[in-house]
Short mmCIF file of C-alpha atoms and ligand atoms in Angstrom, two decimals:
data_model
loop_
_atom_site.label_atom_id
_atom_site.label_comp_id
_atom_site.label_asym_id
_atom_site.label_seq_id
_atom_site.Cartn_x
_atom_site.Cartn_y
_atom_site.Cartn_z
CA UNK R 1231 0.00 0.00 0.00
CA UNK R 1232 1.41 3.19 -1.03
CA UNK R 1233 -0.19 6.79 -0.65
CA UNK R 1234 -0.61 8.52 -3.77
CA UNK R 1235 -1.87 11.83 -4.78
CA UNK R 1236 -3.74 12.53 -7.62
CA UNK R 1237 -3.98 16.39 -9.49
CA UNK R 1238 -6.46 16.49 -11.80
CA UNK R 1239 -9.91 14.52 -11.82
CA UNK R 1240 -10.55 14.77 -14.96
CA UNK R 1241 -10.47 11.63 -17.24
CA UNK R 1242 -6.88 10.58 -16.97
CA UNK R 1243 -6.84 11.64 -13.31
CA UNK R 1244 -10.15 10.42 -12.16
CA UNK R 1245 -9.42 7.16 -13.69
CA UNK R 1246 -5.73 6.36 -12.49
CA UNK R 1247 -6.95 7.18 -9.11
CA UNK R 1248 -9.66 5.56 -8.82
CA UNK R 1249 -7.40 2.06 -10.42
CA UNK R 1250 -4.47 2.89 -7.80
CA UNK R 1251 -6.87 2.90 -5.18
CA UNK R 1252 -8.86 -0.35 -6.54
CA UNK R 1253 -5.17 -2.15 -6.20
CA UNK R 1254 -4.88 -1.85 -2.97
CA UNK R 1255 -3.44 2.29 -2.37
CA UNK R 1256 -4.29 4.97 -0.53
CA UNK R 1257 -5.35 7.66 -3.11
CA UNK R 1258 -6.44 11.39 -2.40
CA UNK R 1259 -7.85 13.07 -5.40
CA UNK R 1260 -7.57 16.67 -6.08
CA UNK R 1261 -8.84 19.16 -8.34
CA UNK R 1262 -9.40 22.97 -8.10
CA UNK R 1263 -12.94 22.92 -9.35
CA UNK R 1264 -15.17 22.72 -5.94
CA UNK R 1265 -18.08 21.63 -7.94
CA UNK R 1266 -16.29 18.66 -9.54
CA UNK R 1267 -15.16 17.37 -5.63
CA UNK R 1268 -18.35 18.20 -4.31
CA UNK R 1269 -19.59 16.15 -6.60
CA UNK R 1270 -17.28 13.21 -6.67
CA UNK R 1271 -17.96 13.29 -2.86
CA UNK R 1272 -21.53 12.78 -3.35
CA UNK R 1273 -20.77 10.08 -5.82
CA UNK R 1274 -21.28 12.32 -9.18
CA UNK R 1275 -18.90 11.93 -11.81
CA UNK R 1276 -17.56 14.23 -14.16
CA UNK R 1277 -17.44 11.83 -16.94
CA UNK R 1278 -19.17 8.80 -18.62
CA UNK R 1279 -16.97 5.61 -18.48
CA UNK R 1280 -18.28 2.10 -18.34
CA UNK R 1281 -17.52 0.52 -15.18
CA UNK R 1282 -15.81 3.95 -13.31
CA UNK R 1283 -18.81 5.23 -11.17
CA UNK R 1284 -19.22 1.50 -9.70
CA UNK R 1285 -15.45 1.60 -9.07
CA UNK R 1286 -15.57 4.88 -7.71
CA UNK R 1287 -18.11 4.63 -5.20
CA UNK R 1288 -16.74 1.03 -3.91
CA UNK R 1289 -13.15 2.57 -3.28
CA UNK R 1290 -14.47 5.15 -1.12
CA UNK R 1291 -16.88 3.04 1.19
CA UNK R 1292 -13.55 1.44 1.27
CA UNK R 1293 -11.37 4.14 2.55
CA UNK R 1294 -9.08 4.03 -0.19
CA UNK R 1295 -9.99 6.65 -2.27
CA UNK R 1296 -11.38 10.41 -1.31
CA UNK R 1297 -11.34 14.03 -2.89
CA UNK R 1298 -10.13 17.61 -1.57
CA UNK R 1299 -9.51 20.70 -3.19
CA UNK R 1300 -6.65 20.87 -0.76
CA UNK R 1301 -2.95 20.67 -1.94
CA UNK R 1302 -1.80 20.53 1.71
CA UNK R 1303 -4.50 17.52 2.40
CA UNK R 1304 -3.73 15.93 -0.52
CA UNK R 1305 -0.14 15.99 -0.20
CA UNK R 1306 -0.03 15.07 3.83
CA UNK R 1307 1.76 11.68 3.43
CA UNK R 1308 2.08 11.08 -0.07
CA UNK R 1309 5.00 9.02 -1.27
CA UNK R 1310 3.41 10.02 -5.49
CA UNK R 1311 1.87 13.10 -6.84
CA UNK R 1312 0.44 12.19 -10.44
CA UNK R 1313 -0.03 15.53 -12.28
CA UNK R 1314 -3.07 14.84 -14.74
CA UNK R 1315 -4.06 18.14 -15.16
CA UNK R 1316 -5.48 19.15 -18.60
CA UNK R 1317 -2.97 20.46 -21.03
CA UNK R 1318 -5.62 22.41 -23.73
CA UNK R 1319 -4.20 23.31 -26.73
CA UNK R 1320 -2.67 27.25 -27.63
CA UNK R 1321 -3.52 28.96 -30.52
CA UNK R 1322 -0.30 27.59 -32.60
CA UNK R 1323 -1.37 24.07 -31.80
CA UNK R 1324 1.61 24.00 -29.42
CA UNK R 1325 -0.05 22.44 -25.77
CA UNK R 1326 -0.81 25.23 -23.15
CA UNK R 1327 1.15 24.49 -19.83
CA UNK R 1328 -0.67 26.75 -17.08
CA UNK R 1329 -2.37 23.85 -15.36
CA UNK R 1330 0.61 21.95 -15.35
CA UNK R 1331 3.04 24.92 -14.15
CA UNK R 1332 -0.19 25.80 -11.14
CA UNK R 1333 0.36 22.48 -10.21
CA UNK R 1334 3.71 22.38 -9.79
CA UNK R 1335 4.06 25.17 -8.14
CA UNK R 1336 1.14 24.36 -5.38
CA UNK R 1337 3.01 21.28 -5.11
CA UNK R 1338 6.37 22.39 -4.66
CA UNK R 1339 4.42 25.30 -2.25
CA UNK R 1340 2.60 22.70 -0.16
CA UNK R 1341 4.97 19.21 -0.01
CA UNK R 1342 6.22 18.48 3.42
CA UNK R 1343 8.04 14.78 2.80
CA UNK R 1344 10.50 13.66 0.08
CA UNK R 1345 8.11 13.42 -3.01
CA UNK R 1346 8.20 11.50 -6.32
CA UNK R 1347 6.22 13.77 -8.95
CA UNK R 1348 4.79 11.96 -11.84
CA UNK R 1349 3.92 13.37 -14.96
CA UNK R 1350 0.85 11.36 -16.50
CA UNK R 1351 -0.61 14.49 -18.79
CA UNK R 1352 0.87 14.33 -22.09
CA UNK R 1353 2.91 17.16 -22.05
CA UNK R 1354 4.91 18.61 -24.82
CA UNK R 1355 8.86 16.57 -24.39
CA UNK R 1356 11.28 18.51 -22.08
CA UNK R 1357 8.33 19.76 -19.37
CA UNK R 1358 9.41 17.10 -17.02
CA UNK R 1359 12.92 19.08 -16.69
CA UNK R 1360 10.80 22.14 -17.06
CA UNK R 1361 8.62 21.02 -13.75
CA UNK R 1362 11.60 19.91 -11.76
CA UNK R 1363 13.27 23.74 -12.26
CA UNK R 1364 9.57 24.55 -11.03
CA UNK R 1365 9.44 22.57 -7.92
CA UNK R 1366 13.01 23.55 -7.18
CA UNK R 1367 12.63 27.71 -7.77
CA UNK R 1368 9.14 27.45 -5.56
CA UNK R 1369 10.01 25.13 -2.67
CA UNK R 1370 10.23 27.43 0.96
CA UNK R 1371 12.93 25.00 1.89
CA UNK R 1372 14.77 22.25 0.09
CA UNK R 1373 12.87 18.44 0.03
CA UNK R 1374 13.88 15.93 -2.10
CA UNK R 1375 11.97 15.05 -4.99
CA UNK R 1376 12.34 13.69 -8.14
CA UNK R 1377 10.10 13.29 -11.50
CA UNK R 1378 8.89 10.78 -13.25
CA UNK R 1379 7.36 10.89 -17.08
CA UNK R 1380 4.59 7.93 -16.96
CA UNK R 1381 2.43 8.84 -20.18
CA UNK R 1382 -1.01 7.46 -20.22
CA UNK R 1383 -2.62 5.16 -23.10
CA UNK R 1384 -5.83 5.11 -21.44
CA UNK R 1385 -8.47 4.73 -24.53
CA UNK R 1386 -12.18 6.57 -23.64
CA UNK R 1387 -14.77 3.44 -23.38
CA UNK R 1388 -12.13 1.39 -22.06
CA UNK R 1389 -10.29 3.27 -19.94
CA UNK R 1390 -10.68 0.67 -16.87
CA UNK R 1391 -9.12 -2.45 -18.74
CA UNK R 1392 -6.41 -0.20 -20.35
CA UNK R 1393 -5.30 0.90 -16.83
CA UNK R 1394 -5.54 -2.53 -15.53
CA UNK R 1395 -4.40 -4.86 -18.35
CA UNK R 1396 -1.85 -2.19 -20.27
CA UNK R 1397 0.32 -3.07 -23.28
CA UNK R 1398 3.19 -1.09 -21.70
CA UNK R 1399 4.21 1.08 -18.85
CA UNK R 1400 6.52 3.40 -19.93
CA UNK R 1401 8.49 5.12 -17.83
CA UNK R 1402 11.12 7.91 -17.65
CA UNK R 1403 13.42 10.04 -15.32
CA UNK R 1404 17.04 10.86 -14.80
CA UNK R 1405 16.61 9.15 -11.51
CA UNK R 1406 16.12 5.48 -11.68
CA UNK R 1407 15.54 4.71 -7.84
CA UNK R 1408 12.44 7.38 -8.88
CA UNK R 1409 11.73 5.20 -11.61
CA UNK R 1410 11.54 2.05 -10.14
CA UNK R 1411 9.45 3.24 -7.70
CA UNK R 1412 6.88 3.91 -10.07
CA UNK R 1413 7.35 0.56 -11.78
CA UNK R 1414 6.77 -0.86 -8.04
CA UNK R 1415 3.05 0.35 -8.11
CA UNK R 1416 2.53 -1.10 -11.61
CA UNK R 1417 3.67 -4.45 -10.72
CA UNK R 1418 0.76 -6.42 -10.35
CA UNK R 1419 -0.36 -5.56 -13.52
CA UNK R 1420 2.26 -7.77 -14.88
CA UNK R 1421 2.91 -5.52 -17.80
CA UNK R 1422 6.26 -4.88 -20.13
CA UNK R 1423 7.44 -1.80 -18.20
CA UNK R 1424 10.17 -0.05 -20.42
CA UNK R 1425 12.44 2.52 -18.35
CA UNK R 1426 14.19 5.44 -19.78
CA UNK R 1427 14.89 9.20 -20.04
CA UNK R 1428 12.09 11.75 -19.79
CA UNK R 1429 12.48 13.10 -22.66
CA UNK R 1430 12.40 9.85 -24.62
CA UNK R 1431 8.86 8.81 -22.55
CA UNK R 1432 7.30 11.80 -23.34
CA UNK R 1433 8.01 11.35 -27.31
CA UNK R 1434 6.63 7.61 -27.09
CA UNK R 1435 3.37 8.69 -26.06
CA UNK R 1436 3.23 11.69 -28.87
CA UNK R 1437 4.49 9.17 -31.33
CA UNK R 1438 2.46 6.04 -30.20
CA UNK R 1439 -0.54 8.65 -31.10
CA UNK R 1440 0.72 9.93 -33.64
CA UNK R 1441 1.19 6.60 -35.26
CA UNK R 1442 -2.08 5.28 -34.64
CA UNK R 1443 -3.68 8.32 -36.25
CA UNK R 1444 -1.53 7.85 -39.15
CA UNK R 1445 -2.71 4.48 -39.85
CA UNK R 1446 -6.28 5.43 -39.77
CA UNK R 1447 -5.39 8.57 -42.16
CA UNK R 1448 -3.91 5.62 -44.30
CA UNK R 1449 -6.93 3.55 -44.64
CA UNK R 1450 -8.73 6.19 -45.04
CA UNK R 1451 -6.86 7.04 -47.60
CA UNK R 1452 -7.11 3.22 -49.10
CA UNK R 1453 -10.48 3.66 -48.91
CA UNK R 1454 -11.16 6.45 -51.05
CA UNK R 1455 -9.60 4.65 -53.81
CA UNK R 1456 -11.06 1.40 -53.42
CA UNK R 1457 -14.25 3.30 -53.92
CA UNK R 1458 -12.73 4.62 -57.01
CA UNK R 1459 -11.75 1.49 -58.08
CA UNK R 1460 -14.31 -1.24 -56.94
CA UNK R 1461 -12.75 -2.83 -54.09
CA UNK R 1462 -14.20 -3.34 -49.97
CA UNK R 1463 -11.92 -1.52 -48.30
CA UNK R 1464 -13.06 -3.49 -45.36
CA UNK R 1465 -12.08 -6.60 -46.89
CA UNK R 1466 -9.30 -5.06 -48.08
CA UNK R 1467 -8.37 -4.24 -43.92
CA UNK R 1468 -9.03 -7.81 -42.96
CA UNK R 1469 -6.60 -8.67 -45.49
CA UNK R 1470 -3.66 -6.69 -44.48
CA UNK R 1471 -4.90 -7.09 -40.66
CA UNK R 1472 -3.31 -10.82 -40.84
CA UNK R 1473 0.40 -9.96 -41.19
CA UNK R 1474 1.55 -8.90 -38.54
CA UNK R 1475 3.96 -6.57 -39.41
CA UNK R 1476 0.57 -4.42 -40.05
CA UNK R 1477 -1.56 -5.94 -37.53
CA UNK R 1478 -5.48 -5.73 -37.77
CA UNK R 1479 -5.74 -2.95 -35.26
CA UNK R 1480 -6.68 0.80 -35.98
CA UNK R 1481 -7.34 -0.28 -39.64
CA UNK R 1482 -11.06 0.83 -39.86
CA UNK R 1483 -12.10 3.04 -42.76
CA UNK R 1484 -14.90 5.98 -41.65
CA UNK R 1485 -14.98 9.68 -40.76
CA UNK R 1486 -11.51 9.72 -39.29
CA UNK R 1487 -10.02 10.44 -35.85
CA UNK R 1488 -11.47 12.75 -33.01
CA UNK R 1489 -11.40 13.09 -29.87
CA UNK R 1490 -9.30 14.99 -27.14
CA UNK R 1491 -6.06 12.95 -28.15
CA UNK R 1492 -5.50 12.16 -31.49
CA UNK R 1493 -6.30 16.00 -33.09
CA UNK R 1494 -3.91 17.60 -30.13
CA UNK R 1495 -1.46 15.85 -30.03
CA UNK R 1496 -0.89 15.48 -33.78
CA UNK R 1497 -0.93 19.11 -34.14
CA UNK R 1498 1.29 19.60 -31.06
CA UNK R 1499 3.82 16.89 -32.49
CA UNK R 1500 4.15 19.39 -35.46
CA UNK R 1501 4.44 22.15 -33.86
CA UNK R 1502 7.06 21.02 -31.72
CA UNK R 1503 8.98 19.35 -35.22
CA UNK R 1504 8.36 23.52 -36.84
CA UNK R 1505 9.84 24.81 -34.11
CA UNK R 1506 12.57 23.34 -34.39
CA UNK R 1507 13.82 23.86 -38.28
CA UNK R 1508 11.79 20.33 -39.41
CA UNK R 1509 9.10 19.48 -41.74
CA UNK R 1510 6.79 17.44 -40.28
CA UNK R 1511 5.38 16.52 -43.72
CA UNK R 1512 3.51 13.17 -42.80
CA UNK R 1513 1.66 14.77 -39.87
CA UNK R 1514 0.70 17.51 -42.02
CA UNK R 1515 -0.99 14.86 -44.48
CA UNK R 1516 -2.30 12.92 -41.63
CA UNK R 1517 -4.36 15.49 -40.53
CA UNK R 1518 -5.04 16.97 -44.40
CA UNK R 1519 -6.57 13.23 -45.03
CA UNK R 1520 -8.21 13.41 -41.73
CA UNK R 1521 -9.92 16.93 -42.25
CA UNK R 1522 -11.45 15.74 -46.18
CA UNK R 1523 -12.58 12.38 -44.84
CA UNK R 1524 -15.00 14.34 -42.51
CA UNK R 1525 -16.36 16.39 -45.46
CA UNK R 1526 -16.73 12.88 -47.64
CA UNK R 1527 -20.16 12.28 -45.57
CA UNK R 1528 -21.50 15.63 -46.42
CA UNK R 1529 -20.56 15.90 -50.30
CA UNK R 1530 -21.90 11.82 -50.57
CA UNK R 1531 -24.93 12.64 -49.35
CA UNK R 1532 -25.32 16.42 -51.11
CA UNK R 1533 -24.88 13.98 -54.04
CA UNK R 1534 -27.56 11.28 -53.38
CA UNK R 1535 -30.03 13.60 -52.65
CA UNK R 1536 -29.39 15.84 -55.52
CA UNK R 1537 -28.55 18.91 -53.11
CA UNK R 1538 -29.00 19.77 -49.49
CA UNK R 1539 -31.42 22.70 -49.37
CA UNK R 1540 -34.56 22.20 -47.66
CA UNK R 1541 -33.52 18.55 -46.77
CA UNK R 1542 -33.99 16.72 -43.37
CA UNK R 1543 -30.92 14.91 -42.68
CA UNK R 1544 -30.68 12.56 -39.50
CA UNK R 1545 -27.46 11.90 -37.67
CA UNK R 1546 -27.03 8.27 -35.77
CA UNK R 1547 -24.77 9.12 -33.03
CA UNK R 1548 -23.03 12.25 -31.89
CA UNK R 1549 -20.26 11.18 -29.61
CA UNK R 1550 -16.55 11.21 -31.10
CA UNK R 1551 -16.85 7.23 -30.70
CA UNK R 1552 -19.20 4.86 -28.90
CA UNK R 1553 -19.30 3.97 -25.37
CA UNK R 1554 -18.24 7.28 -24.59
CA UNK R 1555 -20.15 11.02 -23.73
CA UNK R 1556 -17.00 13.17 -25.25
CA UNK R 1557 -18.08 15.53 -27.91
CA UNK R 1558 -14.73 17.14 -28.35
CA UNK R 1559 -13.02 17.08 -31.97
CA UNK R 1560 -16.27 14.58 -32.54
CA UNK R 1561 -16.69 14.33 -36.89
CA UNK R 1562 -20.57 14.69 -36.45
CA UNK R 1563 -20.44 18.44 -35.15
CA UNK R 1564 -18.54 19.41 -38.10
CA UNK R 1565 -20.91 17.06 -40.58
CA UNK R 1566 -23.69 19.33 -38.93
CA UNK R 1567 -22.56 22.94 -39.58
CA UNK R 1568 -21.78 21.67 -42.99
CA UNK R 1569 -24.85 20.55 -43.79
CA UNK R 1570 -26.79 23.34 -42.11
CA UNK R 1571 -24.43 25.22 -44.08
CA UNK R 1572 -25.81 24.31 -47.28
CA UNK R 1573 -29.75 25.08 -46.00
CA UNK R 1574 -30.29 21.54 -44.44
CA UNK R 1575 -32.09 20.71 -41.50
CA UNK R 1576 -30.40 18.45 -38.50
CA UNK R 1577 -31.68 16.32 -36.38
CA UNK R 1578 -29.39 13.67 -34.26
CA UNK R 1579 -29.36 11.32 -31.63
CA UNK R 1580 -26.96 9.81 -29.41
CA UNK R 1581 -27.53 6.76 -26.70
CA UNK R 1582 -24.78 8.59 -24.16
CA UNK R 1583 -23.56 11.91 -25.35
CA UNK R 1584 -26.99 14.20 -25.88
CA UNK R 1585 -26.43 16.65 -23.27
CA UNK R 1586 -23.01 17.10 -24.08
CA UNK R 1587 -23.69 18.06 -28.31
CA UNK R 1588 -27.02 19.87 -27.40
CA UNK R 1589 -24.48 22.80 -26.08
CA UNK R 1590 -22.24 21.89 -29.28
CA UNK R 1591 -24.59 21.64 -32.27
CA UNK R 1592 -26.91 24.78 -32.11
CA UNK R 1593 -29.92 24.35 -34.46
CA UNK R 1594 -29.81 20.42 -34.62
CA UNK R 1595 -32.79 19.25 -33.36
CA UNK R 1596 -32.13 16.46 -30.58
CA UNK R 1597 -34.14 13.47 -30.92
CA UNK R 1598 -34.93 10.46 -28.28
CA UNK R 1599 -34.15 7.10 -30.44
CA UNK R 1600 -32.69 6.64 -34.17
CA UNK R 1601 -36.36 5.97 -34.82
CA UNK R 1602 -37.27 9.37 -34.13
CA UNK R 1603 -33.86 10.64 -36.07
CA UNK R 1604 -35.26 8.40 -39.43
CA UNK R 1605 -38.85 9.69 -39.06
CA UNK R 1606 -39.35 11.70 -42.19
CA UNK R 1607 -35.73 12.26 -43.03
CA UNK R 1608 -34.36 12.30 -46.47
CA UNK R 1609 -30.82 10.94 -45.43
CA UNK R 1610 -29.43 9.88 -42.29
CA UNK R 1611 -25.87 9.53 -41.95
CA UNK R 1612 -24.00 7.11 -39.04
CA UNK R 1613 -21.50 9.32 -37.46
CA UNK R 1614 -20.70 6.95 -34.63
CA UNK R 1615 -20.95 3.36 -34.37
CA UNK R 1616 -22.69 2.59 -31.25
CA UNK R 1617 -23.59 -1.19 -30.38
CA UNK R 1618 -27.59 -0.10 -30.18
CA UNK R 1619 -27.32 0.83 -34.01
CA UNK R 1620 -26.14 -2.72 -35.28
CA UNK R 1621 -29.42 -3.81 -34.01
CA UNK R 1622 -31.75 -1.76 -35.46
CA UNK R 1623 -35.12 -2.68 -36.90
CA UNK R 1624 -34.07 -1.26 -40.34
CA UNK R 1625 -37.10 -1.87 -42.26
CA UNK R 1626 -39.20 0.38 -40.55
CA UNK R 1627 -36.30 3.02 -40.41
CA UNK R 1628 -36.53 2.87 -44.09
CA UNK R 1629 -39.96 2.99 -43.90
CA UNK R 1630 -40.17 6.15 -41.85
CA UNK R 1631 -37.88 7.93 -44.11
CA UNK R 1632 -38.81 10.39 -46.60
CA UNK R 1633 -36.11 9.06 -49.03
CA UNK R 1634 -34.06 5.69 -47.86
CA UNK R 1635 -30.72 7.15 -48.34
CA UNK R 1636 -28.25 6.24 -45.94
CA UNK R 1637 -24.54 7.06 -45.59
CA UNK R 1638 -22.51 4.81 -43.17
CA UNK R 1639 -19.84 7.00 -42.08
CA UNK R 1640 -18.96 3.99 -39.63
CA UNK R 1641 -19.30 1.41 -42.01
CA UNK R 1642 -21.33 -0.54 -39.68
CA UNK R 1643 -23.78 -2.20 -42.43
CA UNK R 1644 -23.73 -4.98 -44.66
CA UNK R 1645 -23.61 -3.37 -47.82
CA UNK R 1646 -25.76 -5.52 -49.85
CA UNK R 1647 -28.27 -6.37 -46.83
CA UNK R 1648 -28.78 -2.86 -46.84
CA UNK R 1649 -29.35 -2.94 -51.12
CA UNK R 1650 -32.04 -5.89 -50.35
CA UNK R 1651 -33.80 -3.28 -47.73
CA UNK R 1652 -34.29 -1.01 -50.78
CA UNK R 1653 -31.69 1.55 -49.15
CA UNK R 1654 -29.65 3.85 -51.34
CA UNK R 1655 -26.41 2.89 -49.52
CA UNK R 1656 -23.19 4.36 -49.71
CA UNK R 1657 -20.53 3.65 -46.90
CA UNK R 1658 -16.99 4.72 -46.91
CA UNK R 1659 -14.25 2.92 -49.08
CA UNK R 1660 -17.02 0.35 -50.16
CA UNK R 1661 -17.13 0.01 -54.35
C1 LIG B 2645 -6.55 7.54 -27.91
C2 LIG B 2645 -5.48 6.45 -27.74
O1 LIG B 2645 -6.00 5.20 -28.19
C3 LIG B 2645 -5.04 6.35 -26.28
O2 LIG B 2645 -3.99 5.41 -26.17
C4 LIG B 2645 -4.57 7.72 -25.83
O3 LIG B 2645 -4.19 7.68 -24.48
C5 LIG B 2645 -5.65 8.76 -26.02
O4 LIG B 2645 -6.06 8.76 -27.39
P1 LIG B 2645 -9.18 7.73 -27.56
O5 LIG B 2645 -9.06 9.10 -28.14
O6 LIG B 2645 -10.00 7.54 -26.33
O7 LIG B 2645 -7.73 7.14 -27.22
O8 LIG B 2645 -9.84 6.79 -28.67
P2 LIG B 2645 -9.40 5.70 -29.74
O9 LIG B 2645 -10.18 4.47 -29.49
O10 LIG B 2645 -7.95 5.55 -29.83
O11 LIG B 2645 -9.97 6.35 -31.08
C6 LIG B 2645 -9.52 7.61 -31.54
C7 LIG B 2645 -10.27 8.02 -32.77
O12 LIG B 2645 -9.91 7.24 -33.88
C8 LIG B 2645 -11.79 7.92 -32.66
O13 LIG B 2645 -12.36 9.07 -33.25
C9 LIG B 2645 -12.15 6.69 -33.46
O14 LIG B 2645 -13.45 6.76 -34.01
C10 LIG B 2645 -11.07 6.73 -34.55
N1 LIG B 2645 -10.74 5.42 -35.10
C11 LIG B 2645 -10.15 4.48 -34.32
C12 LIG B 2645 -10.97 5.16 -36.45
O15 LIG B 2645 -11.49 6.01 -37.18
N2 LIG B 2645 -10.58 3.95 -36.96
C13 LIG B 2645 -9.99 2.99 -36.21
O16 LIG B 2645 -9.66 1.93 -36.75
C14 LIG B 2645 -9.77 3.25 -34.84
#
C-alpha cells in the first residue's frame, strides 16, 4: 500500500486514481474545481466511463480513495503526486502548460516529505525538466523530490481495462531509484514496463498517437480509392490485418479520428517538429486526409439527394466514438454545420452523449431514439458506431424515411443487406 496523490480529476486523473486505489493504495484526489469534488464526494462523476462510477463509489466506502480541493490535504503523506491536469491546446497548436506549471508550483508550495512527482498528462517533451526547475525555484525549503514521465494510453470506453491490463508502462526520469518506484506500483499488472529518459517517454506517447492516427489517415486514404476502383476496403483491412507486421488494429475506414487525443497531439507533435527547423510533412498529411474524410459524408450525401437545401438529414450518433459522452473534436459536429451550411435541417441522436452536443450543435434538433432521427428524413448519416445501431429494426427506419438514403460513415452495415432493404447505400471505401 502506497499513498498517492492525484492532481487532476478529470479523465486521466479520475481514472488512475480511482485504479491505484482499486489495487490496494491509498489515493487522495484533487482538483481545483469545488463543484467537480463536491460532486465526486456525493458520488457524481464528471465523466461517462463504463464501469468507473461502480469503481468509484466502492473505493471510497472502502477508505481508499477520497477528494479535496486541498494541496496541503492531498499531499499530507504522499509518497506520489500524479499531475493529470489538462494540457488544452494554444492557438499555434503548441499544448498550453498553465495547469501543469499551477500544479507544480502548489506542489512544490505545499509538499512536506520527500516526493516522487509523476507526470501522466501528455505534455509537450522537455516539461518534465521544465517542472523539476519549477518545484526547485518554488520550494520554501529544500525536500527531495524527483520526476517521473509515466504517459497514459488510457483509450475513452475502455479506460478501466487499459489501466488494468496495459500493453506497456513506460516510464522515464534521470533518476532510476524514482523510476523504479513507479514501476513498483505497476507491478501487479504484470505488464512490459520499459524505463528510460524523460524526454524519450514523453516522445513515445506523442508518437504512439501519432502513429495510430496515421494508420487510420492511411486507410482512409485506401479507402477512397477502393471506392474509385471497386474494391471493400473493409475486406481489403481484414486482409492486411493478418500480417503482422501491419496488424489488424486501428485499420477501420470511416470519418476519421477525433477526440481529445489524437487532433492535439498530432498538431502539437508538429508544432514542436516547426519549431525546431523540421518538416513534419507526414503529420501535415495525416491530418489533411483526416480533415477531407470528414467532409466525404456531407458531399456523398449532397450527391444522393441531388442537393441539401430544404432537406432533413438525421445523424445516428453524436459522440466522437461509442461507449463514450466526449463531444470534443467529434466528426458529427462538423458534418452538422456543414450541412446546415448548405440550407439543411439536423436532427441527431446519441444513446450517451446528448447533453453534451445539445451545447455543441446549435440548431440540430435532438431526438430520443434513431427511430425518431429516421422519421421523415431524407438521409441519415451514421457518425458513430454505437452497439444499439447494429441492431436496429431497419425496415421500418426505411420505412419512416422520406427518401431511404443512408450514408454509413462507420461502415457498420452490410452493404448488400442494406441494397435488399431497398436503401440507397453508400458507406466509406465500399465500391
Ligand atoms: C486515444 C489512444 O487510443 C489512447 O492510447 C490515448 O491515451 C488517447 O487517445 P481515444 O481518443 O479515447 O484514445 O480513442 P481511440 O479508441 O484511440 O480512437 C480515436 C479516434 O480514432 C476515434 O475518433 C475513433 O473513431 C477513430 N478510429 C479508431 C478510427 O477512425 N478507426 C480505427 O480503426 C480506430
Amino acid at each position: 500500500m502506497r499513498n498517492i496523490c492525484v492532481i487532476g480529476v478529470g479523465y486521466v486523473g479520475l481514472v488512475t486514481g480511482t485504479c491505484f486505489a482499486d489495487l490496494g493504495n491509498r489515493v487522495v484526489a484533487l482538483d481545483i474545481n469545488e463543484e467537480r469534488i463536491a460532486n465526486l464526494k456525493q458520488g457524481i462523476l464528471p465523466i461517462y466511463e463504463p464501469g468507473l462510477e461502480e469503481m468509484v463509489k466502492r473505493n471510497v466506502a472502502a477508505g481508499r480513495l477520497d477528494f479535496t480541493t486541498s494541496y496541503a490535504e492531498a499531499l499530507r503523506g504522499a509518497d506520489f503526486a500524479f499531475i493529470a491536469v489538462g494540457t488544452p491546446e494554444g492557438v499555434d497548436g503548441e499544448a498550453d502548460l498553465q495547469y501543469v506549471r499551477a500544479a507544480a508550483e502548489s506542489i512544490a508550495e505545499n509538499m512536506t516529505q520527500p516526493l516522487i512527482i509523476v507526470n501522466k498528462s501528455t505534455v509537450p517533451v522537455g516539461t518534465g525538466d521544465w517542472v523539476a526547475d519549477i518545484v526547485r525555484a518554488k520550494q520554501p525549503r529544500p525536500i527531495a523530490f524527483s520526476v517521473v514521465s509515466c504517459p497514459e494510453f488510457l483509450a475513452e470506453g475502455s479506460a478501466l481495462s487499459d489501466f488494468m491490463n496495459p500493453a506497456r508502462i513506460v516510464l522515464g526520469s534521470t533518476d532510476r531509484e524514482a523510476a523504479n518506484q513507479v514501476a513498483d506500483l505497476h507491478l501487479s499488472l504484470r505488464a512490459p514496463i520499459v524505463v528510460t529518459d524523460l524526454r524519450t517517454a514523453e516522445m513515445i506517447k506523442y508518437a504512439s498517437n501519432a502513429f495510430l492516427a496515421t494508420k487510420i489517415s492511411f486507410i482512409n486514404e485506401i479507402a477512397n480509392i477502393c471506392e474509385a476502383l471497386g474494391a471493400d476496403v473493409k475486406e481489403v483491412a481484414a486482409g492486411m490485418g493478418y500480417d503482422p507486421r501491419i496488424g489488424k488494429h486501428f485499420l477501420n475506414a470511416g470519418l476519421g479520428w477525433g477526440g481529445s487525443c489524437f487532433p492535439k497531439d498530432v498538431r502539437a507533435l508538429a508544432y514542436m517538429a516547426t519549431v525546431q527547423g523540421k518538416h513534419p510533412q507526414l503529420l501535415q498529411s495525416v491530418m489533411d486526409i483526416n480533415k477531407y474524410q470528414r467532409r466525404q459524408a456531407v458531399l456523398k450525401t449532397r450527391e444522393m439527394l441531388g442537393g441539401l437545401k430544404g432537406k432533413t438529414i438525421g445523424l445516428f450518433g453524436l459522440a466522437f466514438k461509442p461507449n463514450t459522452d466526449d463531444m470534443r473534436d467529434a466528426p458529427s459536429v462538423e458534418i452538422a454545420r456543414a450541412l446546415q451550411a448548405e440550407g439543411a435541417l439536423v436532427k441527431g441522436y446519441d444513446p450517451v452523449a446528448m447533453h453534451a452536443a445539445e451545447r455543441m450543435m446549435p440548431g440540430v434538433a435532438m431526438c430520443a431514439s434513431a427511430y425518431e432521427v429516421a422519421e421523415g428524413a431524407d438521409a441519415v448519416i451514421v457518425c458513430t458506431e454505437w452497439n444499439e445501431f447494429k441492431q436496429l429494426d431497419l425496415a421500418r427506419i426505411k420505412q419512416s424515411m422520406r427518401q431511404p438514403v443512408l450514408v454509413d460513415g462507420r461502415n457498420l452495415y452490410d452493404a448488400k443487406r442494406m441494397q435488399d432493404l431497398g436503401f440507397q447505400y453508400r458507406g466509406m471505401g465500399r465500391g
